[in-house]
XYZ file of N, CA and C in Angstrom:
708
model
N 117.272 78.119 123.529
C 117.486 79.085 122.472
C 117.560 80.478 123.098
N 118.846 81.669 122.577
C 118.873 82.372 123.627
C 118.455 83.784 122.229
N 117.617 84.464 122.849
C 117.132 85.667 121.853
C 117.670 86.881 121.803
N 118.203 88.254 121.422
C 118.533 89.418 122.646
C 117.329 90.137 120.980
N 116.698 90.779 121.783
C 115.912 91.998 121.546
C 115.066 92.515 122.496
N 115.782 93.815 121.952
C 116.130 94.365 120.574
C 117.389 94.128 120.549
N 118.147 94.259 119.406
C 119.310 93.689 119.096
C 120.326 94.535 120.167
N 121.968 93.949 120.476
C 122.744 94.726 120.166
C 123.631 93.851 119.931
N 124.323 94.234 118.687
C 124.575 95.246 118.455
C 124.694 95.566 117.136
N 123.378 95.389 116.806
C 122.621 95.947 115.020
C 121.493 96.226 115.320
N 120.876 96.817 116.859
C 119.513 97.701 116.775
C 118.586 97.304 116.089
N 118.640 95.878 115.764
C 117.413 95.597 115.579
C 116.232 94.868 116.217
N 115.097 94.709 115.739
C 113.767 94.898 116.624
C 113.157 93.571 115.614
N 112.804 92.450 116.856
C 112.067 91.568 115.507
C 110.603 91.583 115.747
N 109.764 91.326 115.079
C 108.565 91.317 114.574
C 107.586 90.252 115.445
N 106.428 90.656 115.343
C 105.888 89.586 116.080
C 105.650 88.340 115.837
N 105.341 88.523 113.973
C 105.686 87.559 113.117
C 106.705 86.247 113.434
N 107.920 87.184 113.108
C 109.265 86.456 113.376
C 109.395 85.440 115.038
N 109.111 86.506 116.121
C 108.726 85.953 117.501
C 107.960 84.385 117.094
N 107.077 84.678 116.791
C 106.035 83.247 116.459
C 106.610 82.515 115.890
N 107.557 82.494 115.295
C 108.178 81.237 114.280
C 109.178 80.871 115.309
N 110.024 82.123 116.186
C 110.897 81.573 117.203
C 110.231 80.347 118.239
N 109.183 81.067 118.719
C 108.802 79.745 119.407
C 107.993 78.609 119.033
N 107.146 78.500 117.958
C 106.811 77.098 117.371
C 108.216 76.464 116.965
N 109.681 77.224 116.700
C 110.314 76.214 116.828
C 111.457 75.862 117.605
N 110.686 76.686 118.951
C 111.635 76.240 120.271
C 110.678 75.381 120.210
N 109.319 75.506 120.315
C 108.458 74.006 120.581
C 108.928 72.562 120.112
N 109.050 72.960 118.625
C 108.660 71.826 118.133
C 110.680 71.172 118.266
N 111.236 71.448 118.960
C 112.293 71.511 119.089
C 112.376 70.595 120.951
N 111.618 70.958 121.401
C 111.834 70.592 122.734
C 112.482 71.277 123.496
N 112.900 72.753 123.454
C 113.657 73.350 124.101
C 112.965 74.847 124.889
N 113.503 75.615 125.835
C 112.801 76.688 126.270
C 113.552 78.013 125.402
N 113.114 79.357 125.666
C 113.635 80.109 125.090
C 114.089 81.299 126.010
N 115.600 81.985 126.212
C 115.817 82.984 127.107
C 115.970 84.055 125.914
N 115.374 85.123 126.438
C 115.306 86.351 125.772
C 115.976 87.578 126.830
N 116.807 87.929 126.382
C 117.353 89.350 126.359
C 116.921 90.190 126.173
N 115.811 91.210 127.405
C 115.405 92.122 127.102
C 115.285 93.051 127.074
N 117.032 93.441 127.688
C 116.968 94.413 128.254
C 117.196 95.927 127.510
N 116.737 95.884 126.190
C 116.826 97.346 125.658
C 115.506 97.854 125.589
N 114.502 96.419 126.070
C 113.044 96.872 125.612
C 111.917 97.632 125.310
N 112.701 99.309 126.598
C 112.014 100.100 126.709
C 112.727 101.149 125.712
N 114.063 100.794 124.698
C 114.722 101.627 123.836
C 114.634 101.428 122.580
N 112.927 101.290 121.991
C 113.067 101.409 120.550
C 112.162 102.431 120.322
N 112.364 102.694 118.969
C 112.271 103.883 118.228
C 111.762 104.141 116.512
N 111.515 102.566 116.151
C 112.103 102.730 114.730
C 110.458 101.962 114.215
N 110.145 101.755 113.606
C 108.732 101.536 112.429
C 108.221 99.875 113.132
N 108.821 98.881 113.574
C 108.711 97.983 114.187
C 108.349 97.429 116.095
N 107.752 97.750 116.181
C 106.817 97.663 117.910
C 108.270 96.389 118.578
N 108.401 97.166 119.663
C 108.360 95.629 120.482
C 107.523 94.795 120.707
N 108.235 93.601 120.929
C 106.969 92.458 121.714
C 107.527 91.924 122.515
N 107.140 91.792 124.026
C 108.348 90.931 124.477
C 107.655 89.464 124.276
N 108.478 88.289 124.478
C 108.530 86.951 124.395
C 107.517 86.375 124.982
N 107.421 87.016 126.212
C 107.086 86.353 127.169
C 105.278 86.160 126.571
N 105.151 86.708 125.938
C 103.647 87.201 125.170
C 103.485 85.473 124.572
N 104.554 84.800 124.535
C 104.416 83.274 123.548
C 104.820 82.098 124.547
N 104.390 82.542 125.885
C 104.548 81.636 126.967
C 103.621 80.606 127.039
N 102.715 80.336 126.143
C 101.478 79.224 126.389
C 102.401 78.484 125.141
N 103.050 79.237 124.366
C 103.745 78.195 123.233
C 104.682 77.674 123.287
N 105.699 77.697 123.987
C 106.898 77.405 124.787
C 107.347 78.224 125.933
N 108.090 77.453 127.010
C 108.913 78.163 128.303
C 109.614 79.525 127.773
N 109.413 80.416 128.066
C 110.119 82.194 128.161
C 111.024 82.230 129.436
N 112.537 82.307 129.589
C 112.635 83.229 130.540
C 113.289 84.705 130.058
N 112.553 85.499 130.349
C 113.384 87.010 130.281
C 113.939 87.420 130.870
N 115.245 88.147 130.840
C 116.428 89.056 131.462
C 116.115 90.731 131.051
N 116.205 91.039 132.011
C 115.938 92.437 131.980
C 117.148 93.546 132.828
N 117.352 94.398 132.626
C 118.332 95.110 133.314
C 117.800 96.694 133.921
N 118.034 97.120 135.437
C 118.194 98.717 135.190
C 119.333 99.496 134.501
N 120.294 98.872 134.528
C 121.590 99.758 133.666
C 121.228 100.446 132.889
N 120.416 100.090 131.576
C 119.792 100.337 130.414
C 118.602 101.292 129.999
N 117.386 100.584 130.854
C 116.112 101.853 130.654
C 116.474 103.000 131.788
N 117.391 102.666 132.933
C 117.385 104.140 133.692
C 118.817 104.640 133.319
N 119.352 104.015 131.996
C 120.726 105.071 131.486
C 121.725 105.038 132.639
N 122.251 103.901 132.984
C 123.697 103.718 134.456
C 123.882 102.863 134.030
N 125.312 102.847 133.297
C 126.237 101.848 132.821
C 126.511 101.460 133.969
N 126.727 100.164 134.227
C 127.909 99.764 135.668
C 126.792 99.174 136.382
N 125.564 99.907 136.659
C 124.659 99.185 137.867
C 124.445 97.655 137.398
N 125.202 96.907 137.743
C 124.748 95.268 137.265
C 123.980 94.847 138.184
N 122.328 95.513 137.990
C 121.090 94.676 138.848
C 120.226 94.637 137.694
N 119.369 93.124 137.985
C 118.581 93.160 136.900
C 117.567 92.117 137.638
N 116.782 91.474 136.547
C 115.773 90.764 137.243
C 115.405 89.603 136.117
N 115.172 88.562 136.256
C 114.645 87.594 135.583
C 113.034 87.232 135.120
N 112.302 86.832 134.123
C 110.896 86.408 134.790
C 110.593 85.653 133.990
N 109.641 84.858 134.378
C 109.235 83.377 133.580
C 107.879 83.465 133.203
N 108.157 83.070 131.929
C 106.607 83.249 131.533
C 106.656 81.845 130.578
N 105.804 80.903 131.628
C 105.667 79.218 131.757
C 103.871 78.609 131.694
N 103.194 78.950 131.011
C 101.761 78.939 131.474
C 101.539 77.391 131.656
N 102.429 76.342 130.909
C 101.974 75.250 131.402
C 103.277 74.306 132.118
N 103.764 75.603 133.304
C 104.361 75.000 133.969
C 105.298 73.618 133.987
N 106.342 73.959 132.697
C 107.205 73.076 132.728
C 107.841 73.330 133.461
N 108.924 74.758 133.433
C 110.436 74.496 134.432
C 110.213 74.326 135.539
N 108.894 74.211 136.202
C 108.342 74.577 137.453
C 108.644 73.199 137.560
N 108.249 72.332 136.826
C 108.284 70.635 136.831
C 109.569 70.174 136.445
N 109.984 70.842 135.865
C 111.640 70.533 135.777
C 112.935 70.660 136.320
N 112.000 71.329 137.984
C 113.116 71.916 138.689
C 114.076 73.106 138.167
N 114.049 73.434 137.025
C 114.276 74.444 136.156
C 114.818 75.790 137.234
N 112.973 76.607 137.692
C 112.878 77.318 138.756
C 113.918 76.832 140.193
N 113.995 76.179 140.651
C 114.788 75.498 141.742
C 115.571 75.781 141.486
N 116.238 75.410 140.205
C 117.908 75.640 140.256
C 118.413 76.848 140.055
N 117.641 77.658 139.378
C 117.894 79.119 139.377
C 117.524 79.709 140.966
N 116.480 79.688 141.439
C 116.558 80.213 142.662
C 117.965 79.363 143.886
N 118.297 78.363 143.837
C 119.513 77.967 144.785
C 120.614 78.626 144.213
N 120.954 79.326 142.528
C 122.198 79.857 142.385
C 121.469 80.884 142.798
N 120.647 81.732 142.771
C 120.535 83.398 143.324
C 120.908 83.344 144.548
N 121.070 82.274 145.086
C 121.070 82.092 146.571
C 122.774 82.136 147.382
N 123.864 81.886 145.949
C 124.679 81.659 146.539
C 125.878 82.859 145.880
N 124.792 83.354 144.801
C 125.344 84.038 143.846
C 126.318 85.591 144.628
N 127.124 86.475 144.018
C 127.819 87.334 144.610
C 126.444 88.625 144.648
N 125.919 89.439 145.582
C 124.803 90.305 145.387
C 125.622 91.624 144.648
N 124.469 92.563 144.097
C 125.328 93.861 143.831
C 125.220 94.935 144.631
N 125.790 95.722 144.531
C 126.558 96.530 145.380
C 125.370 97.011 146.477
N 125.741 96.945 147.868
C 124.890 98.195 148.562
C 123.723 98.970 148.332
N 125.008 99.900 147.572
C 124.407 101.790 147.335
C 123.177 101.117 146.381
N 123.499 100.123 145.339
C 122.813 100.169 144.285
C 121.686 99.727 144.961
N 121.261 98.612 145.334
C 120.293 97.709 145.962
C 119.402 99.111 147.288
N 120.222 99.593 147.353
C 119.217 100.824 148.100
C 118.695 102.035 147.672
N 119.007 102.339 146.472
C 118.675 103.156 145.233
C 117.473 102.476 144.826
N 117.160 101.562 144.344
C 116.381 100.773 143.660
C 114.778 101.015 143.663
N 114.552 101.235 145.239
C 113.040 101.337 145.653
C 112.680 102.927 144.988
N 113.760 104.297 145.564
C 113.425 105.447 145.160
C 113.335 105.561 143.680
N 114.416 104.922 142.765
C 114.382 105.316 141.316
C 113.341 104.691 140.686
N 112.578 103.336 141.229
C 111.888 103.135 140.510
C 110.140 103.670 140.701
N 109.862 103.992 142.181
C 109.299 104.750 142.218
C 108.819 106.372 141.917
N 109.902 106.457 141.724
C 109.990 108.152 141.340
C 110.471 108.728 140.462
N 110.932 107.897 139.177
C 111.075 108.271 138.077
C 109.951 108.471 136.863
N 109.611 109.779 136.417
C 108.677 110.032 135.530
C 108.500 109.655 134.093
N 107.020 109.021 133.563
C 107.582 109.384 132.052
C 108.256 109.878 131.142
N 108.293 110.878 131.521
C 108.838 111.953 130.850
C 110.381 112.024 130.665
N 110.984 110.950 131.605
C 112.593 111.027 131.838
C 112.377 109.700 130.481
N 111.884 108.693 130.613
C 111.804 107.814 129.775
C 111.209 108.363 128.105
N 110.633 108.888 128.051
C 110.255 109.590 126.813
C 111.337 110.524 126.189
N 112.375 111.240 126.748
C 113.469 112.082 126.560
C 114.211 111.334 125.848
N 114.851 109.819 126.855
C 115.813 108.956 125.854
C 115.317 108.464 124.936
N 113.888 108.126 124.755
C 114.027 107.651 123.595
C 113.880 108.653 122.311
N 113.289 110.232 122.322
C 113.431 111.007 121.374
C 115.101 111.065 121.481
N 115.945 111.411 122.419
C 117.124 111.465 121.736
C 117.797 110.330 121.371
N 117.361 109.154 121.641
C 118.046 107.811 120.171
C 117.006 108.091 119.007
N 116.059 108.407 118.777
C 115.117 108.745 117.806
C 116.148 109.443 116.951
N 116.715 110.362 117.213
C 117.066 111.722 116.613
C 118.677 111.450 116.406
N 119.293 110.584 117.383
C 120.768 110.591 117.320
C 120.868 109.002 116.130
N 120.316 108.506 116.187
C 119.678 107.128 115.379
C 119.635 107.678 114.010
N 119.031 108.505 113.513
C 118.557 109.278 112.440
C 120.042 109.942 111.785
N 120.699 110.619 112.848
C 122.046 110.949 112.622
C 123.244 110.101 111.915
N 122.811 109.267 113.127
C 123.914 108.093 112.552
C 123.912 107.238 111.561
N 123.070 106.966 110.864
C 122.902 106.974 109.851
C 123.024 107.480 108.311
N 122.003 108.554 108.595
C 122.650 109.707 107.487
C 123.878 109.802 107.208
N 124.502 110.563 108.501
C 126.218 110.697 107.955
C 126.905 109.455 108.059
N 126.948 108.443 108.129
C 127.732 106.926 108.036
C 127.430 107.169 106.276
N 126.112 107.442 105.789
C 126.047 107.029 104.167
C 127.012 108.182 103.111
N 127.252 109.406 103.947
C 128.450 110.288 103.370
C 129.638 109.896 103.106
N 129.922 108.623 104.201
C 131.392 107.733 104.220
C 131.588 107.154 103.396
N 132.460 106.979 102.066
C 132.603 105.960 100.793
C 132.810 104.948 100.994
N 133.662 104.741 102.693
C 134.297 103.143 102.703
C 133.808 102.530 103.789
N 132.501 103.043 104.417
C 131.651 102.331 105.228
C 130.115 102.410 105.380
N 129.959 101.234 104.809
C 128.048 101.222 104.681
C 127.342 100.645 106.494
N 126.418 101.010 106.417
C 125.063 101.067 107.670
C 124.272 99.779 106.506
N 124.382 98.887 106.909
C 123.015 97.897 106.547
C 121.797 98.128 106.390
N 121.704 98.714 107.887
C 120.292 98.809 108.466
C 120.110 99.658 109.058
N 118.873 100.881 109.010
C 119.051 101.636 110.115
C 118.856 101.104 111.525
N 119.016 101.322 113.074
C 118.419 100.973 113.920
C 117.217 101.375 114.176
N 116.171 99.973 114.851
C 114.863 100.060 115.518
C 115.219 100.254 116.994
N 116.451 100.007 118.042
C 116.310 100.151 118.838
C 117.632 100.147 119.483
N 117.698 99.569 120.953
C 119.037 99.843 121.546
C 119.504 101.070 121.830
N 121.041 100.796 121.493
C 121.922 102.264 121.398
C 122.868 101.795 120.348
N 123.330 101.097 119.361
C 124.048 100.673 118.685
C 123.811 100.500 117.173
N 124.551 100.313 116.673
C 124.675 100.016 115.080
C 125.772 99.207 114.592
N 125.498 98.475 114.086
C 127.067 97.893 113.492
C 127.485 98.857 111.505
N 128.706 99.038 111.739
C 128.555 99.144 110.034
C 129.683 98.434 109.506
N 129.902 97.830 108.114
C 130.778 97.591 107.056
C 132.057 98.202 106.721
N 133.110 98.028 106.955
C 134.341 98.943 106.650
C 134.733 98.297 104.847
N 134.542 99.066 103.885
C 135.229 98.142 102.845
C 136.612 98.881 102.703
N 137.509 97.661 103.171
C 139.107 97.709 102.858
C 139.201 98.111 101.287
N 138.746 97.971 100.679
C 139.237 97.797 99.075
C 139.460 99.753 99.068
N 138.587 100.315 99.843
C 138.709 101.871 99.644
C 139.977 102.190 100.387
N 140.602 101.807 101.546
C 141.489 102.087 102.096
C 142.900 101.543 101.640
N 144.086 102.719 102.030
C 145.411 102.676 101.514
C 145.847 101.775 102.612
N 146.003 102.075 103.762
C 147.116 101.858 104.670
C 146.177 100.897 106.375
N 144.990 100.376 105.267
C 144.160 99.713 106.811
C 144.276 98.452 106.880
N 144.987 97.675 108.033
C 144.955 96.124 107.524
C 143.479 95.280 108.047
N 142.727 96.110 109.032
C 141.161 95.306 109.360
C 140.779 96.326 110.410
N 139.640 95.863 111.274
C 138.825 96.778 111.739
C 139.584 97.016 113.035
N 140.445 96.247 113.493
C 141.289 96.715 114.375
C 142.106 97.627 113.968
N 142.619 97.732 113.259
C 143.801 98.175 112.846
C 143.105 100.047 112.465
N 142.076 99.848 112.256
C 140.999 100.961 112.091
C 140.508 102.078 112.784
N 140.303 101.334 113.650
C 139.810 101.468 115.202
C 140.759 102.037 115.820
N 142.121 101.588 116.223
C 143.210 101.975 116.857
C 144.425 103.520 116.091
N 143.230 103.599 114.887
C 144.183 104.424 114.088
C 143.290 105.688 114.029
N 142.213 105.158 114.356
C 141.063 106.614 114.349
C 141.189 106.916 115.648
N 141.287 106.166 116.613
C 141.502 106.529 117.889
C 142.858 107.662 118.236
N 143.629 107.281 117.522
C 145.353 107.903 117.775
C 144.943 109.169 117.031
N 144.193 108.892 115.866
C 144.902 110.710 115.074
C 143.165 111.119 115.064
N 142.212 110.618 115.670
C 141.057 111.602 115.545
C 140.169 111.901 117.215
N 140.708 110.671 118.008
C 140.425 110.491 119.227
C 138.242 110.083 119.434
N 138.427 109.756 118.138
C 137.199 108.948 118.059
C 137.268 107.188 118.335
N 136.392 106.990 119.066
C 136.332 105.860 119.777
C 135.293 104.639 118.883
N 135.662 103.351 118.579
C 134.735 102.501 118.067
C 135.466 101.217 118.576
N 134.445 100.489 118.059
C 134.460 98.807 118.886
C 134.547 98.100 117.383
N 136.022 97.242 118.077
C 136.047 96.344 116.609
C 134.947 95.407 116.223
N 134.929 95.429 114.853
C 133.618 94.148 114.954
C 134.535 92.453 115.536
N 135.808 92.542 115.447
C 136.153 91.498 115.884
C 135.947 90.684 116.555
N 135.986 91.934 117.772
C 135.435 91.535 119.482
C 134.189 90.783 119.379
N 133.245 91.149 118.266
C 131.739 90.711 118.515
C 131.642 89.470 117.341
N 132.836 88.856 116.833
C 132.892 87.915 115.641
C 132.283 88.519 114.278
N 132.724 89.661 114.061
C 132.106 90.316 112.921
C 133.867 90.997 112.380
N 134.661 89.853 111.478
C 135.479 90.748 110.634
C 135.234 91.904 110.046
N 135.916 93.047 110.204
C 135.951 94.214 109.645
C 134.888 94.865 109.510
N 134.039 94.917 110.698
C 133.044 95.408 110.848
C 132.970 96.540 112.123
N 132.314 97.503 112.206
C 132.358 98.631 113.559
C 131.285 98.110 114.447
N 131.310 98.509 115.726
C 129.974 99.112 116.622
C 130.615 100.166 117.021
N 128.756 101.346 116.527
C 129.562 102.591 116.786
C 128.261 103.186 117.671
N 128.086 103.417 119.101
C 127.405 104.140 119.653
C 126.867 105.088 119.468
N 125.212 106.094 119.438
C 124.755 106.812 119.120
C 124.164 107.169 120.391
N 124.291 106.748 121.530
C 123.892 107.106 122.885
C 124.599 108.489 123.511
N 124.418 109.330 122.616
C 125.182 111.089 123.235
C 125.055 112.041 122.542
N 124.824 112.777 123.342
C 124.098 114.369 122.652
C 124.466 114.398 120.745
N 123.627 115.081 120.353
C 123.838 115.420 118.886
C 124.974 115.964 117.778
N 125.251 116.787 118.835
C 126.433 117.918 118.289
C 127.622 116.822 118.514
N 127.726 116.551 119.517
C 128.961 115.343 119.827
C 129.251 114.499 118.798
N 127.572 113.475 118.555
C 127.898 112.529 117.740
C 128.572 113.038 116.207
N 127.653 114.459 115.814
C 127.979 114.527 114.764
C 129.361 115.277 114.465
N 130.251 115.685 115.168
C 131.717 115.906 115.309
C 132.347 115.042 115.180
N 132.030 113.746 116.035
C 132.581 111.970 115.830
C 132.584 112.044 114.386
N 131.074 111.742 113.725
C 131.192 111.265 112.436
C 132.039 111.918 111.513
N 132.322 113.408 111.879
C 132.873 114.490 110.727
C 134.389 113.867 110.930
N 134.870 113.506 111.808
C 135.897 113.169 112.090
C 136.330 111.964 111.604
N 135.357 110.713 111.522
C 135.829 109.652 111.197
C 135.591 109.917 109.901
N 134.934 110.447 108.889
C 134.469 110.829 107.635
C 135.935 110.887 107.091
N 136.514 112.505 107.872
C 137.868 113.184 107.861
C 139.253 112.111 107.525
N 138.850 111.123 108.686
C 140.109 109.808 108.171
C 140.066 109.106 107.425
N 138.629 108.514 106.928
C 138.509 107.628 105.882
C 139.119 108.577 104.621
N 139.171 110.103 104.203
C 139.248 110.379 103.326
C 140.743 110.429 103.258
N 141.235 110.706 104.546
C 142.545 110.704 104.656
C 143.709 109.674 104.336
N 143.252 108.384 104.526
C 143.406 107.340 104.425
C 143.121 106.442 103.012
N 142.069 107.266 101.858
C 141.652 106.376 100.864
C 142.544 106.330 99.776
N 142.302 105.274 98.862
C 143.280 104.910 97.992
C 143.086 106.074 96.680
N 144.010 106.328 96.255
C 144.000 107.191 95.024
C 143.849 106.338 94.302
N 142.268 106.287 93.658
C 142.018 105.637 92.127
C 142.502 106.111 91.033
């Protein structure tokens, strides 16, 4: 069973509650559970993280974790795995084995990156980590608000975490939109605002719209996409 929280890409954060039901029924299931964790150190919102690995006496955990993410470097693809097995199944299942013989044969990442690694993680302060998350705190808060000014696209949910949001496009408001592609590629041309079809992510006519950038920015984006939806809506 494979988990990703905190979400992306609907920023959300599940409960510890919820966690516990995940694994009594990876248990009672016979199966282990991989969790995705790599936004872990990016929430923000009324709901705590937990990571998984916390329910390792109740079923096999392995977690994925990334630097790309908590030290903000798109592109660095290094990350790290960890198992949290207290009664040593995959250990007995060869599980561990087979993951360590593919690390073994696997392509490594880059150099520069792998020699970066020791200084950034040593010498990066709280305080750099406390920054990003007040500004998704604050750009989170943004994105929101003004998405609910938009007539023809609702926010579900606010985000607990990540950098993402998905929202709702309703066609019925629009003249000339045939889906979220068609959306996307049209806000891009006449507003030079950038979004991700929900397509790509199996979500018809749905956005992911990033909140990972300064304030003033984001909220120019939104005024802008606001600007086309109105431009674009049907005369009732």
């Amino acid at each position: 069973m494979v988990i990703i929280n905190p979400g992306n890409p609907c920023g959300s954060v599940f409960t510890y509650e919820h966690l516990s039901k995940i694994a009594n029924t990876a248990k009672k299931l016979g199966i282990f559970v991989i969790a995705d964790e790599v936004y872990g150190h990016l929430t923000f919102g009324n709901t705590p993280f937990v990571p998984m690995g916390a329910f390792g006496q109740i079923v096999p955990v392995l977690t994925l974790g990334s630097i790309s993410k908590r030290w903000m470097v798109p592109g660095w693809r290094l990350g790290w795995m960890v198992i949290c097995d207290s009664n040593g199944v995959l250990k007995e299942t060869k599980i561990v084995e087979s993951i360590e013989s593919f690390l073994n044969i696997s392509t490594d990442p880059a150099t520069f990156i792998q020699g970066a690694i020791p200084s950034i993680i040593e010498n990066t302060k709280d305080d750099f980590f406390n920054k990003i998350v007040d500004l998704l705190r604050k750009t989170s808060s943004i994105c929101y608000d003004k998405i609910k000014e938009i007539d023809c696209i609702t926010c579900p949910h606010k985000p607990d975490g990540s950098m993402f949001v998905m929202v709702k496009i309703n066609l019925g408001y629009l003249e000339d939109i045939a889906d979220c592609i068609d959306f996307s590629c049209k806000l891009a041309k006449e507003e030079s605002v950038i979004t991700m079809p929900g397509r790509a992510l199996g979500l018809e006519n749905w956005l992911r719209i990033t909140f990972a950038i300064d304030p003033a920015s984001l909220e120019i984006g939104l005024d802008r996409m606001k600007s086309f939806c109105e431009r674009h809506a049907k005369v009732m």
